[in-house]
CSV table of C-alpha atoms and ligand atoms in Angstrom, one decimal:
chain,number,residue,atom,x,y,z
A,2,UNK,CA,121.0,106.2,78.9
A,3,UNK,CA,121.6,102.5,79.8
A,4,UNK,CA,119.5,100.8,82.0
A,5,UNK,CA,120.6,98.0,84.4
A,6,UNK,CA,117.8,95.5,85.3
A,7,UNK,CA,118.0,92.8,87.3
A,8,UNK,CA,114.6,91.4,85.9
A,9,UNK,CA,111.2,91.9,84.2
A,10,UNK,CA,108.3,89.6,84.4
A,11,UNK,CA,104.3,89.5,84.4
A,12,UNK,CA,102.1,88.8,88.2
A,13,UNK,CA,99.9,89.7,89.8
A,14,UNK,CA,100.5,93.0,92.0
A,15,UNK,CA,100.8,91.2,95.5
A,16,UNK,CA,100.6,94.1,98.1
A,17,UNK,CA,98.7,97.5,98.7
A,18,UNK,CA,95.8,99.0,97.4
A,19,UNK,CA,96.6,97.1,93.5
A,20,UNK,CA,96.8,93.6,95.4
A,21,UNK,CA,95.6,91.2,92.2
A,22,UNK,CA,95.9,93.5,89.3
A,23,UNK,CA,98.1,91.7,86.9
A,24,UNK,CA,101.0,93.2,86.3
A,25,UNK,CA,104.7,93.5,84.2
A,26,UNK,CA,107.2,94.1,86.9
A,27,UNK,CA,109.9,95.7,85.9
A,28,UNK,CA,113.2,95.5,89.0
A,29,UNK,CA,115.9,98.1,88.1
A,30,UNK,CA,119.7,96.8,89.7
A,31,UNK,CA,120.5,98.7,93.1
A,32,UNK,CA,119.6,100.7,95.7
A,33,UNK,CA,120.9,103.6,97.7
A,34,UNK,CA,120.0,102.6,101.1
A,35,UNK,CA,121.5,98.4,100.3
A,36,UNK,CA,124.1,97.4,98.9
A,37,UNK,CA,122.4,94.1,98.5
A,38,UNK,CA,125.8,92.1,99.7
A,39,UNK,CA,124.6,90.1,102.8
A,40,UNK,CA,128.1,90.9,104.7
A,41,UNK,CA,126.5,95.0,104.3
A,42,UNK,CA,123.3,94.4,105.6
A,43,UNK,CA,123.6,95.0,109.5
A,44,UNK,CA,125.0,98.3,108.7
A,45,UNK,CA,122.6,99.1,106.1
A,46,UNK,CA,120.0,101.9,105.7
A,47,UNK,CA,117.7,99.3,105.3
A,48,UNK,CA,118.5,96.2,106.5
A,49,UNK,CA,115.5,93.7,106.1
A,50,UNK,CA,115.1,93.6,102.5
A,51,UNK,CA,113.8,90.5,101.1
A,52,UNK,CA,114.9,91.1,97.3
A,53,UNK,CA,117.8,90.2,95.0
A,54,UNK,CA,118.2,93.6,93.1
A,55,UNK,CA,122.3,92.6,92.7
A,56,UNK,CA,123.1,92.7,88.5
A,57,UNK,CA,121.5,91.6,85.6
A,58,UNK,CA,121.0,87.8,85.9
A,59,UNK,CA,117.1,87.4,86.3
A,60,UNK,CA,114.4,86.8,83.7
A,61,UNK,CA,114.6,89.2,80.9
A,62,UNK,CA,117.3,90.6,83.1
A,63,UNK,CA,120.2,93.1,80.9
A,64,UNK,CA,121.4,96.3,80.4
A,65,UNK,CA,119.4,98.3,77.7
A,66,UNK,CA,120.8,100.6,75.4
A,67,UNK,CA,117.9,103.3,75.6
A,68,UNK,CA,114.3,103.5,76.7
A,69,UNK,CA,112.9,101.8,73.6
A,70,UNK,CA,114.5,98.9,73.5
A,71,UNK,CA,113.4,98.3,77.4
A,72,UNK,CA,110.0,99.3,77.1
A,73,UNK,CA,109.4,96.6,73.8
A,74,UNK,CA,110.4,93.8,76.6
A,75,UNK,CA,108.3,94.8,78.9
A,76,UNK,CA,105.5,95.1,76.6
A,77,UNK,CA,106.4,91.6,74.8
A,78,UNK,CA,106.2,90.5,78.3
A,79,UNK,CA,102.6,91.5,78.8
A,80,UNK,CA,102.3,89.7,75.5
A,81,UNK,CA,99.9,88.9,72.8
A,82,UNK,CA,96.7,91.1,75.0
A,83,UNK,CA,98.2,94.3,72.7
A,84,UNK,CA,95.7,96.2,72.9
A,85,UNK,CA,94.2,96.0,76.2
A,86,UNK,CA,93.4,99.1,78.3
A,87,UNK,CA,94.5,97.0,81.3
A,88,UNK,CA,98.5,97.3,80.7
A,89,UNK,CA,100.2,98.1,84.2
A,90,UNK,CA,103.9,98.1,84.5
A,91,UNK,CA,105.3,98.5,88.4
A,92,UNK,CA,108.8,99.8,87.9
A,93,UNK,CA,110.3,98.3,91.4
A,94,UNK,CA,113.6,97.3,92.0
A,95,UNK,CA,116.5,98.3,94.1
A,96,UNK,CA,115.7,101.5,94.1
A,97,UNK,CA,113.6,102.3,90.6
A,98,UNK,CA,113.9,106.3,90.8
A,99,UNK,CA,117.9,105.9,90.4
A,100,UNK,CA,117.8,105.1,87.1
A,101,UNK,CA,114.0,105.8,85.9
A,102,UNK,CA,113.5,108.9,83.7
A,103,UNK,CA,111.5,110.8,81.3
A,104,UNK,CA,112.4,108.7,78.6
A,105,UNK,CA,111.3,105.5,79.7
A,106,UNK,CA,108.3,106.9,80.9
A,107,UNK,CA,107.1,108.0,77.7
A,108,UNK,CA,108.2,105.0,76.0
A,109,UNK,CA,105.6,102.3,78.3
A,110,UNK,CA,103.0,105.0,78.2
A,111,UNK,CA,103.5,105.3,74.4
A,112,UNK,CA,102.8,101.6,74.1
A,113,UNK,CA,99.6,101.9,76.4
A,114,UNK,CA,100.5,101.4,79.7
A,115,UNK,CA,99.8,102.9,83.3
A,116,UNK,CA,102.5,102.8,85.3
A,117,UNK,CA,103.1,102.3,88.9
A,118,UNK,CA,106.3,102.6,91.2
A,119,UNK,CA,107.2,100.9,94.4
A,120,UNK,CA,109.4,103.4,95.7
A,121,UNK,CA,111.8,104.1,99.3
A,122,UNK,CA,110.6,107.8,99.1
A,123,UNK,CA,114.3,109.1,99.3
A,124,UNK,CA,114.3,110.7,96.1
A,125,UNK,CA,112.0,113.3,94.5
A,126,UNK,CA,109.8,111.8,91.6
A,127,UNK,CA,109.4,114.6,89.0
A,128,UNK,CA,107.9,112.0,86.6
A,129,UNK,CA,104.2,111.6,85.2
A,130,UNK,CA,103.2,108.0,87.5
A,131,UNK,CA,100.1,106.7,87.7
A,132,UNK,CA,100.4,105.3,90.9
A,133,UNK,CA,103.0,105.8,93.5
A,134,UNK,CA,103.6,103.7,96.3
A,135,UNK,CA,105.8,105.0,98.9
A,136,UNK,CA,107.8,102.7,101.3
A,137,UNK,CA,109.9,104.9,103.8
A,138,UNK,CA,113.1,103.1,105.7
A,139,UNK,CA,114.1,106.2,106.8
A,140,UNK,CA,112.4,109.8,108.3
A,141,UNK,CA,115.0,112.2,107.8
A,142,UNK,CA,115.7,110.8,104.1
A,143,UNK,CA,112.3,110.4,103.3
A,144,UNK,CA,111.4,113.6,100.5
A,145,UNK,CA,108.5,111.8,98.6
A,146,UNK,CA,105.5,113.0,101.2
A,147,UNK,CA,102.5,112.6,99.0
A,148,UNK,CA,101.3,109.8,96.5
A,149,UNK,CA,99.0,106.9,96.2
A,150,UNK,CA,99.6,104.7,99.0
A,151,UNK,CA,102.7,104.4,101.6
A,152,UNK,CA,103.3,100.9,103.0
A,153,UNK,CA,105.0,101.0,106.1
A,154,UNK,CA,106.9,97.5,106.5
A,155,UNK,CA,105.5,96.5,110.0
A,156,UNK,CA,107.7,96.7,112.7
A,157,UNK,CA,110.6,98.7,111.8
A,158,UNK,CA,112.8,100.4,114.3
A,159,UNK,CA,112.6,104.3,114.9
A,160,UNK,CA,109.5,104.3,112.6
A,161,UNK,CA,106.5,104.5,114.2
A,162,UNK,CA,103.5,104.7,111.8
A,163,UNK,CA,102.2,108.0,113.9
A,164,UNK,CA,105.2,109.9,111.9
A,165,UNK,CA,103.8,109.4,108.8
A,166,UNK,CA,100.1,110.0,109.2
A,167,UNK,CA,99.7,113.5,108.4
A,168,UNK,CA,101.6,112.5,105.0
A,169,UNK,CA,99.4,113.4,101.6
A,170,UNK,CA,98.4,109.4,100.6
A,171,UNK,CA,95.3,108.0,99.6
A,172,UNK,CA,96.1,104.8,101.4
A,173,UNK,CA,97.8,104.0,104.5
A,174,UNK,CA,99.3,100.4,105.0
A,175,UNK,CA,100.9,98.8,107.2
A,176,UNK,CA,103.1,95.5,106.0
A,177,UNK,CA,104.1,92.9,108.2
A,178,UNK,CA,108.3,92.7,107.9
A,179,UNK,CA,108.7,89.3,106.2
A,180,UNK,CA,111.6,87.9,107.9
A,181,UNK,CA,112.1,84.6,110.7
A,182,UNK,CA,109.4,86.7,113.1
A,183,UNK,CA,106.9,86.6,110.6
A,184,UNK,CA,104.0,85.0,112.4
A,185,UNK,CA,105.0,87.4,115.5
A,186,UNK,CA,105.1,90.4,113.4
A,187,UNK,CA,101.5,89.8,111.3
A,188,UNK,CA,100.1,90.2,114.9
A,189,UNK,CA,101.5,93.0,115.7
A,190,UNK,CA,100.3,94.4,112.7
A,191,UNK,CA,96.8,93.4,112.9
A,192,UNK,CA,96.4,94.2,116.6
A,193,UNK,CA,97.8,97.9,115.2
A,194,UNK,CA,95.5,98.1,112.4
A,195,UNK,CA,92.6,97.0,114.9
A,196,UNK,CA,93.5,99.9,117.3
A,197,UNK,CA,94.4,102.5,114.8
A,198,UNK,CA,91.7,102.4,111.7
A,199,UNK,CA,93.6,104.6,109.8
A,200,UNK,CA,96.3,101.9,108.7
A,201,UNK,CA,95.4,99.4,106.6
A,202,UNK,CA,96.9,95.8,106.6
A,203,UNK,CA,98.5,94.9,103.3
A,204,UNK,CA,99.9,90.7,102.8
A,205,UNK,CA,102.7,89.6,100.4
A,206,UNK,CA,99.7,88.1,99.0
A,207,UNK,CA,102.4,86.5,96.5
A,208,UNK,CA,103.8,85.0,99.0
A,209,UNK,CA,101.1,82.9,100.4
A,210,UNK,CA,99.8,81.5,96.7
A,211,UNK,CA,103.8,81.1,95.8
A,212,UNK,CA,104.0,83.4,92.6
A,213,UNK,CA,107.0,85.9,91.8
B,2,SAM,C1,112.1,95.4,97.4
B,2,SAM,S1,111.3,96.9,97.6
B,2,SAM,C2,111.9,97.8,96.1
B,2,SAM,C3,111.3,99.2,96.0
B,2,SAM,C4,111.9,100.3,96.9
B,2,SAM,N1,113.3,100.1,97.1
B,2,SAM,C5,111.2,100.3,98.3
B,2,SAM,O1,111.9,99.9,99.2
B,2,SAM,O2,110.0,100.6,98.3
B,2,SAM,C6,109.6,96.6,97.2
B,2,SAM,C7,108.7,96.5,98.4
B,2,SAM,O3,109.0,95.4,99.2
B,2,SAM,C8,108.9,95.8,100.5
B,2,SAM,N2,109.8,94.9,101.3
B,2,SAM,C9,111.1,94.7,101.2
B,2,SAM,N3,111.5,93.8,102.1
B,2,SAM,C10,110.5,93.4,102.8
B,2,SAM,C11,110.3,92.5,103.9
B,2,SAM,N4,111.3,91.8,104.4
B,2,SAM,N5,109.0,92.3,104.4
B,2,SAM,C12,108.0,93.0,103.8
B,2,SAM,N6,108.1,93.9,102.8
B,2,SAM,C13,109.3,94.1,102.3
B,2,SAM,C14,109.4,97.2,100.5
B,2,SAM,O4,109.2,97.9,101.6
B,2,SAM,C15,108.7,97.7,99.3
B,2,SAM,O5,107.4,98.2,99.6
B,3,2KA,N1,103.8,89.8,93.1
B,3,2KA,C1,104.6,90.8,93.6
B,3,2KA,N2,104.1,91.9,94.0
B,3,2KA,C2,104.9,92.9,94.5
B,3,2KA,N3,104.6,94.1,94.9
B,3,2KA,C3,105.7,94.8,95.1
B,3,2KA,C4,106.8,94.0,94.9
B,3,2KA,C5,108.2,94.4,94.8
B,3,2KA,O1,109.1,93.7,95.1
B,3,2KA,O2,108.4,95.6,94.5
B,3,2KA,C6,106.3,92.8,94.4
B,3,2KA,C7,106.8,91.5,94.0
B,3,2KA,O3,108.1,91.2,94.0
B,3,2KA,N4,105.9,90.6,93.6
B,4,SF4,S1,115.1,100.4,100.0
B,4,SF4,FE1,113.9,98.8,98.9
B,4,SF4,S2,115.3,97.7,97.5
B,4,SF4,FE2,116.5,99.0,98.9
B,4,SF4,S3,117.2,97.5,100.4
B,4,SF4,FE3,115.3,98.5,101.2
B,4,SF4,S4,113.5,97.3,100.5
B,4,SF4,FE4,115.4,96.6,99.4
B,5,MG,MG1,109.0,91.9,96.2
């Protein structure tokens, strides 16, 4: 199959549980819940994304022809460090489950890497993953109800965290909606977090230091 990216390059892993493990990311093009056009956002699924997951135009950014060819860029963009136990890809995007598949999962881990997903939790993962990070935006679309960690963007309307805390994770964070009420919306968080131990506060770490 072809794969449409919109980007792939090496960070550090900026939110959750993996905040500061370096990292190739890996952003698939487009999302079922966004059609990433600005004049669709209000009557989005989601409507507060901060990404550009539109085409093909980022670093590394193409379509690839099959799952080798993709995983030798990610892995050239890990670089020289070949043989390290410490490869991590994060397959994010849009929404990475559309178009990621057996095939490209046995092509990373063939060339030594864990891998991780940042995932909306609207479609079922039947893929080996090393760590899964679930990020709901809906409740009745949500089908992925186990994993690593979820990370509940912080506030979202009709989501109250108390929906999700009987859910299978290791991990429960909450992630202050980065948007023109962010100082407003950090506190909210942490007075949650403070008040209910279970959730965990989790930064765009990224953010503050200015990497991708
Ligand atoms: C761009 S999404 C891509 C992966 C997948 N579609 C998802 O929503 O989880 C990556 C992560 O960024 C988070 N995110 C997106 N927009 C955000 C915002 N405005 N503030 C805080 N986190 C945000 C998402 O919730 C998700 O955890
Ligand atoms: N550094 C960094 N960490 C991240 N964690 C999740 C991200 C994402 O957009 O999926 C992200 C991202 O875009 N950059
Ligand atoms: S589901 Fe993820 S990629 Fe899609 S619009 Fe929302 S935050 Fe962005
Ligand atoms: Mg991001």
């Amino acid at each position: 199959m072809t794969y449409s990216v919109k980007e792939i390059f090496k960070t550090l892993q900026g939110e959750g549980a993996q905040t500061g493990k370096t990292a190739v990311f890996c952003r698939f093009s487009g999302c079922n819940l966004w059609s990433g056009r600005e004049k669709d956002r209000k009557n989005a699924i989601c409507n507060f994304c901060d990404t550009d997951f539109i085409g093909t135009n980022g670093k590394n950014g193409g379509k690839f022809k099959n799952a080798e060819i993709l995983a030798e860029i990610i892995n050239k963009e890990w670089g020289s460090d070949y043989k390290s136990i410490h490869k991590y890809v994060v397959f994010t995007g849009g929404e990475p489950l559309l178009q990621l598949d057996h095939a490209l999962v046995n092509a990373v881990k063939n060339l030594g890497f864990q891998i991780a997903i940042e995932t909306n939790g609207t479609i079922n993962i039947d893929l080996s993953i090393d760590w899964i990070c679930v990020s709901p935006k809906s409740y009745d679309k949500l089908v992925v109800t186990s994993g690593d960690e979820i990370k509940l963007i912080y506030p979202q309307n009709h989501l109250h965290p108390s929906l999700f805390e009987n859910l299978k994770f290791k991990h429960f964070f909450l992630q202050p909606m980065y948007n023109n009420e962010i100082d407003n919306n950090i506190e909210l968080t942490v007075n949650f977090c403070m008040n209910n131990a279970k959730w965990k506060l989790s930064l765009q770490t990224h953010k503050l230091i200015g990497i991708q």
